[in-house]
mmCIF file of C-alpha atoms in Angstrom:
data_model
loop_
_atom_site.group_PDB
_atom_site.id
_atom_site.type_symbol
_atom_site.label_atom_id
_atom_site.label_comp_id
_atom_site.label_asym_id
_atom_site.label_seq_id
_atom_site.Cartn_x
_atom_site.Cartn_y
_atom_site.Cartn_z
ATOM 1 C CA MET A 10 -18.242 25.496 39.832
ATOM 2 C CA ALA A 11 -21.346 24.170 38.045
ATOM 3 C CA GLU A 12 -19.194 23.255 35.052
ATOM 4 C CA LEU A 13 -16.772 21.380 37.331
ATOM 5 C CA ASP A 14 -19.583 19.516 39.118
ATOM 6 C CA ARG A 15 -21.069 18.490 35.765
ATOM 7 C CA LYS A 16 -17.699 17.249 34.544
ATOM 8 C CA HIS A 17 -17.164 15.216 37.709
ATOM 9 C CA HIS A 18 -20.657 13.753 37.505
ATOM 10 C CA ARG A 19 -20.143 12.668 33.914
ATOM 11 C CA GLU A 20 -16.799 11.128 34.853
ATOM 12 C CA ARG A 21 -18.397 9.171 37.715
ATOM 13 C CA VAL A 22 -21.091 7.765 35.422
ATOM 14 C CA ARG A 23 -18.489 6.915 32.785
ATOM 15 C CA LYS A 24 -16.243 5.134 35.307
ATOM 16 C CA ALA A 25 -19.209 3.172 36.655
ATOM 17 C CA TYR A 26 -19.910 1.924 33.168
ATOM 18 C CA LEU A 27 -16.259 1.047 32.527
ATOM 19 C CA LYS A 28 -16.179 -1.003 35.724
ATOM 20 C CA ASN A 29 -18.746 -3.355 34.162
ATOM 21 C CA SER A 30 -21.452 -2.152 36.521
ATOM 22 C CA PHE A 31 -24.010 -1.528 33.787
ATOM 23 C CA GLU A 32 -26.478 -3.945 35.385
ATOM 24 C CA SER A 33 -26.498 -1.916 38.588
ATOM 25 C CA MET A 34 -26.958 1.442 36.831
ATOM 26 C CA SER A 35 -30.374 3.055 37.116
ATOM 27 C CA ASP A 36 -32.431 3.692 33.988
ATOM 28 C CA SER A 37 -31.859 7.429 34.387
ATOM 29 C CA SER A 38 -28.080 6.891 34.551
ATOM 30 C CA VAL A 39 -28.187 4.748 31.412
ATOM 31 C CA LEU A 40 -30.013 7.543 29.607
ATOM 32 C CA GLU A 41 -27.585 10.118 30.958
ATOM 33 C CA MET A 42 -24.667 8.078 29.642
ATOM 34 C CA LEU A 43 -26.224 8.099 26.196
ATOM 35 C CA LEU A 44 -27.131 11.803 26.309
ATOM 36 C CA PHE A 45 -23.523 12.735 27.156
ATOM 37 C CA TYR A 46 -22.611 12.001 23.544
ATOM 38 C CA SER A 47 -25.245 14.226 21.946
ATOM 39 C CA ILE A 48 -25.410 17.019 24.549
ATOM 40 C CA PRO A 49 -21.795 17.741 25.533
ATOM 41 C CA ARG A 50 -22.193 21.065 27.376
ATOM 42 C CA LYS A 51 -25.326 20.755 29.449
ATOM 43 C CA ASP A 52 -26.525 18.950 32.561
ATOM 44 C CA VAL A 53 -28.533 16.036 31.147
ATOM 45 C CA LYS A 54 -29.835 14.556 34.415
ATOM 46 C CA GLU A 55 -33.099 16.495 34.245
ATOM 47 C CA ILE A 56 -33.526 15.594 30.587
ATOM 48 C CA SER A 57 -33.163 11.887 31.390
ATOM 49 C CA TYR A 58 -35.816 12.221 34.130
ATOM 50 C CA ALA A 59 -38.093 14.130 31.761
ATOM 51 C CA LEU A 60 -37.803 11.382 29.144
ATOM 52 C CA LEU A 61 -38.606 8.653 31.652
ATOM 53 C CA ASN A 62 -41.545 10.623 33.040
ATOM 54 C CA ARG A 63 -42.955 11.259 29.577
ATOM 55 C CA PHE A 64 -42.579 7.723 28.215
ATOM 56 C CA LYS A 65 -42.987 5.850 31.554
ATOM 57 C CA SER A 66 -40.002 3.499 31.150
ATOM 58 C CA LEU A 67 -36.639 3.038 29.448
ATOM 59 C CA GLN A 68 -38.363 0.760 26.946
ATOM 60 C CA GLY A 69 -40.907 3.491 26.280
ATOM 61 C CA VAL A 70 -38.138 6.009 25.583
ATOM 62 C CA PHE A 71 -36.487 3.768 23.016
ATOM 63 C CA ASP A 72 -39.832 2.863 21.442
ATOM 64 C CA ALA A 73 -40.720 6.542 20.916
ATOM 65 C CA ASP A 74 -40.372 8.050 17.455
ATOM 66 C CA ILE A 75 -38.246 11.076 16.645
ATOM 67 C CA LYS A 76 -41.147 13.529 16.623
ATOM 68 C CA GLU A 77 -42.321 12.386 20.065
ATOM 69 C CA LEU A 78 -38.819 12.610 21.507
ATOM 70 C CA THR A 79 -38.240 16.163 20.324
ATOM 71 C CA GLN A 80 -41.338 17.265 22.239
ATOM 72 C CA VAL A 81 -39.376 16.756 25.467
ATOM 73 C CA GLU A 82 -37.634 19.941 26.563
ATOM 74 C CA GLY A 83 -33.897 19.739 25.944
ATOM 75 C CA VAL A 84 -34.128 16.994 23.327
ATOM 76 C CA GLY A 85 -33.106 18.240 19.899
ATOM 77 C CA GLU A 86 -33.259 16.386 16.621
ATOM 78 C CA ASN A 87 -29.714 14.978 16.909
ATOM 79 C CA THR A 88 -30.453 13.536 20.348
ATOM 80 C CA ALA A 89 -33.783 12.125 19.155
ATOM 81 C CA ILE A 90 -32.070 10.458 16.195
ATOM 82 C CA LEU A 91 -29.442 8.917 18.496
ATOM 83 C CA ILE A 92 -32.095 7.466 20.826
ATOM 84 C CA ASN A 93 -34.230 6.249 17.928
ATOM 85 C CA LEU A 94 -31.213 4.660 16.265
ATOM 86 C CA PHE A 95 -30.697 2.260 19.161
ATOM 87 C CA LYS A 96 -34.137 0.698 18.674
ATOM 88 C CA ASN A 97 -33.554 0.300 14.947
ATOM 89 C CA ILE A 98 -30.154 -1.283 15.562
ATOM 90 C CA GLU A 99 -31.728 -3.734 18.022
ATOM 91 C CA THR A 100 -34.358 -4.693 15.437
ATOM 92 C CA ARG A 101 -31.707 -5.132 12.746
ATOM 93 C CA LEU A 102 -29.557 -7.330 14.995
ATOM 94 C CA GLU A 103 -32.514 -9.566 15.836
ATOM 95 C CA LYS A 104 -33.457 -9.952 12.177
ATOM 96 C CA ASN A 105 -29.837 -10.685 11.257
ATOM 97 C CA LYS A 106 -30.050 -13.825 13.388
ATOM 98 C CA ASN A 107 -32.146 -15.249 10.550
ATOM 99 C CA VAL A 108 -29.473 -14.636 7.927
ATOM 100 C CA GLY A 109 -28.337 -17.968 6.547
ATOM 101 C CA ILE A 110 -31.447 -19.883 7.653
ATOM 102 C CA LYS A 111 -32.035 -22.608 5.087
ATOM 103 C CA LYS A 112 -34.746 -24.856 6.488
ATOM 104 C CA LEU A 113 -37.734 -24.296 8.783
ATOM 105 C CA ASN A 114 -38.902 -27.838 9.307
ATOM 106 C CA THR A 115 -39.692 -27.848 13.044
ATOM 107 C CA VAL A 116 -42.032 -25.810 15.205
ATOM 108 C CA GLN A 117 -39.116 -24.554 17.324
ATOM 109 C CA LYS A 118 -37.195 -23.330 14.283
ATOM 110 C CA VAL A 119 -40.259 -21.503 13.001
ATOM 111 C CA MET A 120 -40.946 -19.909 16.383
ATOM 112 C CA ASP A 121 -37.323 -18.790 16.719
ATOM 113 C CA PHE A 122 -37.421 -17.315 13.229
ATOM 114 C CA ALA A 123 -40.629 -15.413 13.990
ATOM 115 C CA LYS A 124 -39.247 -14.090 17.286
ATOM 116 C CA ASN A 125 -36.123 -12.799 15.535
ATOM 117 C CA GLU A 126 -38.305 -10.979 13.022
ATOM 118 C CA LEU A 127 -40.909 -9.584 15.399
ATOM 119 C CA SER A 128 -39.980 -9.576 19.089
ATOM 120 C CA SER A 129 -38.235 -6.186 19.161
ATOM 121 C CA LEU A 130 -40.962 -4.292 17.284
ATOM 122 C CA SER A 131 -43.112 -1.754 19.102
ATOM 123 C CA LYS A 132 -45.917 -1.884 16.519
ATOM 124 C CA GLU A 133 -47.858 -4.842 15.203
ATOM 125 C CA LYS A 134 -46.630 -6.489 12.030
ATOM 126 C CA VAL A 135 -47.982 -9.443 10.068
ATOM 127 C CA ILE A 136 -45.567 -11.502 7.971
ATOM 128 C CA VAL A 137 -45.805 -14.454 5.613
ATOM 129 C CA ILE A 138 -42.899 -16.915 5.594
ATOM 130 C CA CYS A 139 -42.720 -18.752 2.277
ATOM 131 C CA LEU A 140 -41.212 -22.244 2.057
ATOM 132 C CA ASP A 141 -40.778 -24.839 -0.683
ATOM 133 C CA ASN A 142 -41.988 -28.454 -0.660
ATOM 134 C CA SER A 143 -39.185 -29.479 1.708
ATOM 135 C CA CYS A 144 -39.714 -26.497 4.018
ATOM 136 C CA ASN A 145 -36.582 -24.780 2.728
ATOM 137 C CA PHE A 146 -36.759 -21.054 3.342
ATOM 138 C CA ILE A 147 -37.689 -18.896 0.335
ATOM 139 C CA SER A 148 -38.666 -15.484 1.679
ATOM 140 C CA VAL A 149 -40.345 -13.450 4.390
ATOM 141 C CA ASN A 150 -42.925 -10.842 3.377
ATOM 142 C CA THR A 151 -44.752 -8.104 5.270
ATOM 143 C CA VAL A 152 -48.492 -8.017 4.571
ATOM 144 C CA SER A 153 -49.474 -5.472 7.211
ATOM 145 C CA GLU A 154 -47.642 -3.096 9.521
ATOM 146 C CA GLY A 155 -48.592 -0.581 12.191
ATOM 147 C CA ALA A 156 -51.636 -0.535 14.454
ATOM 148 C CA VAL A 157 -53.283 -3.423 12.670
ATOM 149 C CA ASN A 158 -55.835 -6.063 13.504
ATOM 150 C CA CYS A 159 -56.022 -9.378 11.678
ATOM 151 C CA ALA A 160 -59.741 -8.752 11.182
ATOM 152 C CA TYR A 161 -58.838 -6.099 8.605
ATOM 153 C CA ILE A 162 -56.192 -8.019 6.661
ATOM 154 C CA ASP A 163 -57.193 -9.313 3.255
ATOM 155 C CA PRO A 164 -56.083 -12.956 2.898
ATOM 156 C CA TYR A 165 -55.561 -12.255 -0.801
ATOM 157 C CA SER A 166 -52.526 -10.140 0.168
ATOM 158 C CA VAL A 167 -51.053 -13.379 1.525
ATOM 159 C CA MET A 168 -51.809 -15.121 -1.759
ATOM 160 C CA GLU A 169 -49.895 -12.464 -3.698
ATOM 161 C CA CYS A 170 -46.731 -13.311 -1.729
ATOM 162 C CA ILE A 171 -47.240 -17.043 -2.211
ATOM 163 C CA PHE A 172 -47.737 -16.856 -5.970
ATOM 164 C CA ARG A 173 -44.894 -14.404 -6.475
ATOM 165 C CA ASP A 174 -42.409 -16.616 -4.598
ATOM 166 C CA ARG A 175 -43.895 -19.937 -5.790
ATOM 167 C CA ALA A 176 -44.226 -21.263 -2.267
ATOM 168 C CA ALA A 177 -45.597 -24.705 -1.458
ATOM 169 C CA ASN A 178 -45.772 -24.174 2.315
ATOM 170 C CA VAL A 179 -46.544 -21.042 4.286
ATOM 171 C CA VAL A 180 -46.235 -19.899 7.881
ATOM 172 C CA LEU A 181 -48.188 -16.876 9.089
ATOM 173 C CA ALA A 182 -46.759 -14.842 11.960
ATOM 174 C CA HIS A 183 -47.490 -11.610 13.761
ATOM 175 C CA ASN A 184 -46.717 -9.901 17.038
ATOM 176 C CA HIS A 185 -48.669 -8.542 19.980
ATOM 177 C CA PRO A 186 -46.263 -5.804 21.196
ATOM 178 C CA LYS A 187 -48.219 -5.000 24.355
ATOM 179 C CA GLY A 188 -50.246 -8.168 24.647
ATOM 180 C CA ILE A 189 -49.770 -11.868 25.227
ATOM 181 C CA ALA A 190 -48.666 -14.660 22.914
ATOM 182 C CA ALA A 191 -52.140 -16.009 22.275
ATOM 183 C CA PRO A 192 -54.596 -15.657 19.371
ATOM 184 C CA SER A 193 -57.538 -13.277 19.446
ATOM 185 C CA ALA A 194 -60.854 -14.148 17.809
ATOM 186 C CA SER A 195 -59.884 -12.094 14.757
ATOM 187 C CA ASP A 196 -56.503 -13.888 14.574
ATOM 188 C CA ILE A 197 -58.307 -17.235 14.492
ATOM 189 C CA ASN A 198 -60.811 -16.109 11.869
ATOM 190 C CA PHE A 199 -58.055 -14.685 9.660
ATOM 191 C CA THR A 200 -56.115 -17.951 9.961
ATOM 192 C CA ILE A 201 -59.129 -20.093 9.035
ATOM 193 C CA GLU A 202 -59.957 -17.897 6.039
ATOM 194 C CA THR A 203 -56.361 -17.927 4.802
ATOM 195 C CA VAL A 204 -55.994 -21.701 5.233
ATOM 196 C CA GLN A 205 -59.213 -22.332 3.309
ATOM 197 C CA LEU A 206 -58.150 -20.020 0.505
ATOM 198 C CA CYS A 207 -54.695 -21.595 0.241
ATOM 199 C CA ARG A 208 -56.149 -25.087 0.301
ATOM 200 C CA LYS A 209 -58.035 -24.340 -2.922
ATOM 201 C CA VAL A 210 -54.735 -23.878 -4.756
ATOM 202 C CA ASN A 211 -52.887 -26.729 -2.985
ATOM 203 C CA ILE A 212 -50.809 -24.527 -0.711
ATOM 204 C CA ASN A 213 -50.212 -25.707 2.855
ATOM 205 C CA VAL A 214 -50.453 -23.252 5.729
ATOM 206 C CA ASN A 215 -48.259 -24.977 8.292
ATOM 207 C CA ASP A 216 -48.748 -22.676 11.270
ATOM 208 C CA HIS A 217 -49.582 -19.236 12.616
ATOM 209 C CA ILE A 218 -47.021 -17.990 15.140
ATOM 210 C CA ILE A 219 -47.874 -15.214 17.581
ATOM 211 C CA VAL A 220 -45.000 -13.363 19.246
ATOM 212 C CA ALA A 221 -45.168 -11.244 22.393
ATOM 213 C CA GLY A 222 -41.803 -10.124 23.720
ATOM 214 C CA ASP A 223 -39.629 -13.211 24.205
ATOM 215 C CA GLU A 224 -42.620 -15.548 24.045
ATOM 216 C CA ALA A 225 -43.905 -17.312 20.928
ATOM 217 C CA TYR A 226 -47.065 -19.357 20.480
ATOM 218 C CA SER A 227 -47.769 -21.916 17.765
ATOM 219 C CA MET A 228 -51.448 -22.276 16.851
ATOM 220 C CA ALA A 229 -50.734 -25.548 15.055
ATOM 221 C CA SER A 230 -49.229 -27.013 18.225
ATOM 222 C CA ASP A 231 -52.247 -26.141 20.334
ATOM 223 C CA ILE A 232 -54.812 -28.942 20.379
ATOM 224 C CA GLU A 233 -57.545 -26.307 20.407
ATOM 225 C CA HIS A 234 -56.518 -24.959 16.990
ATOM 226 C CA ALA A 235 -54.443 -27.762 15.418
ATOM 227 C CA ASP A 236 -57.298 -29.009 13.215
ATOM 228 C CA ILE A 237 -57.318 -25.691 11.338
ATOM 229 C CA PHE A 238 -54.053 -26.558 9.606
ATOM 230 C CA ASP A 239 -52.879 -28.983 6.953
ATOM 231 C CA HIS A 240 -50.652 -31.720 8.349
#
């Protein structure tokens, strides 16, 4: 009887999804739907609740790493890999939006580019976008990744990217995964130091973009910080 009830429950969840009712499905049902494909012979409802309780939200579940996921009872390595894979796919899809970008010559284009690179990340990352004299895209480089603070980033790591790619213009960008799209004191100090260093070798730092979720902030467009940059 338990096996029959489980089968019927899975079929109900599956039919709900097929009827295009995904938006009305609860977070626990969404997780159950996913767990069906890695745990075929077990009731996964309690596992979905356990995941949500441990990581506080659906976003928290997908942001968790494999080791953290396997600490939840009932979650084996295969299930943890499946859950973790979704976050990595999301990040890849966002970054792929930048494939084919040729020119970053407006603030909006730069902000959109930075959001595609950074908005889906759960940890802080600092990137340097290298451009030529006409603001044609050359490359994007990671200078710091993880639980970082701009106060501890060496501006000379930015210079290494610039010299290697022979950039004439540069845009700095980083994300605040659990914060707001606004610069901290250390962000401002790092920007000033980097701009001054680049200025000595005739490199223009056009902007510093800060991304938080779907929001992006341009320091160069803010009257409070605009005078830091070369225009």
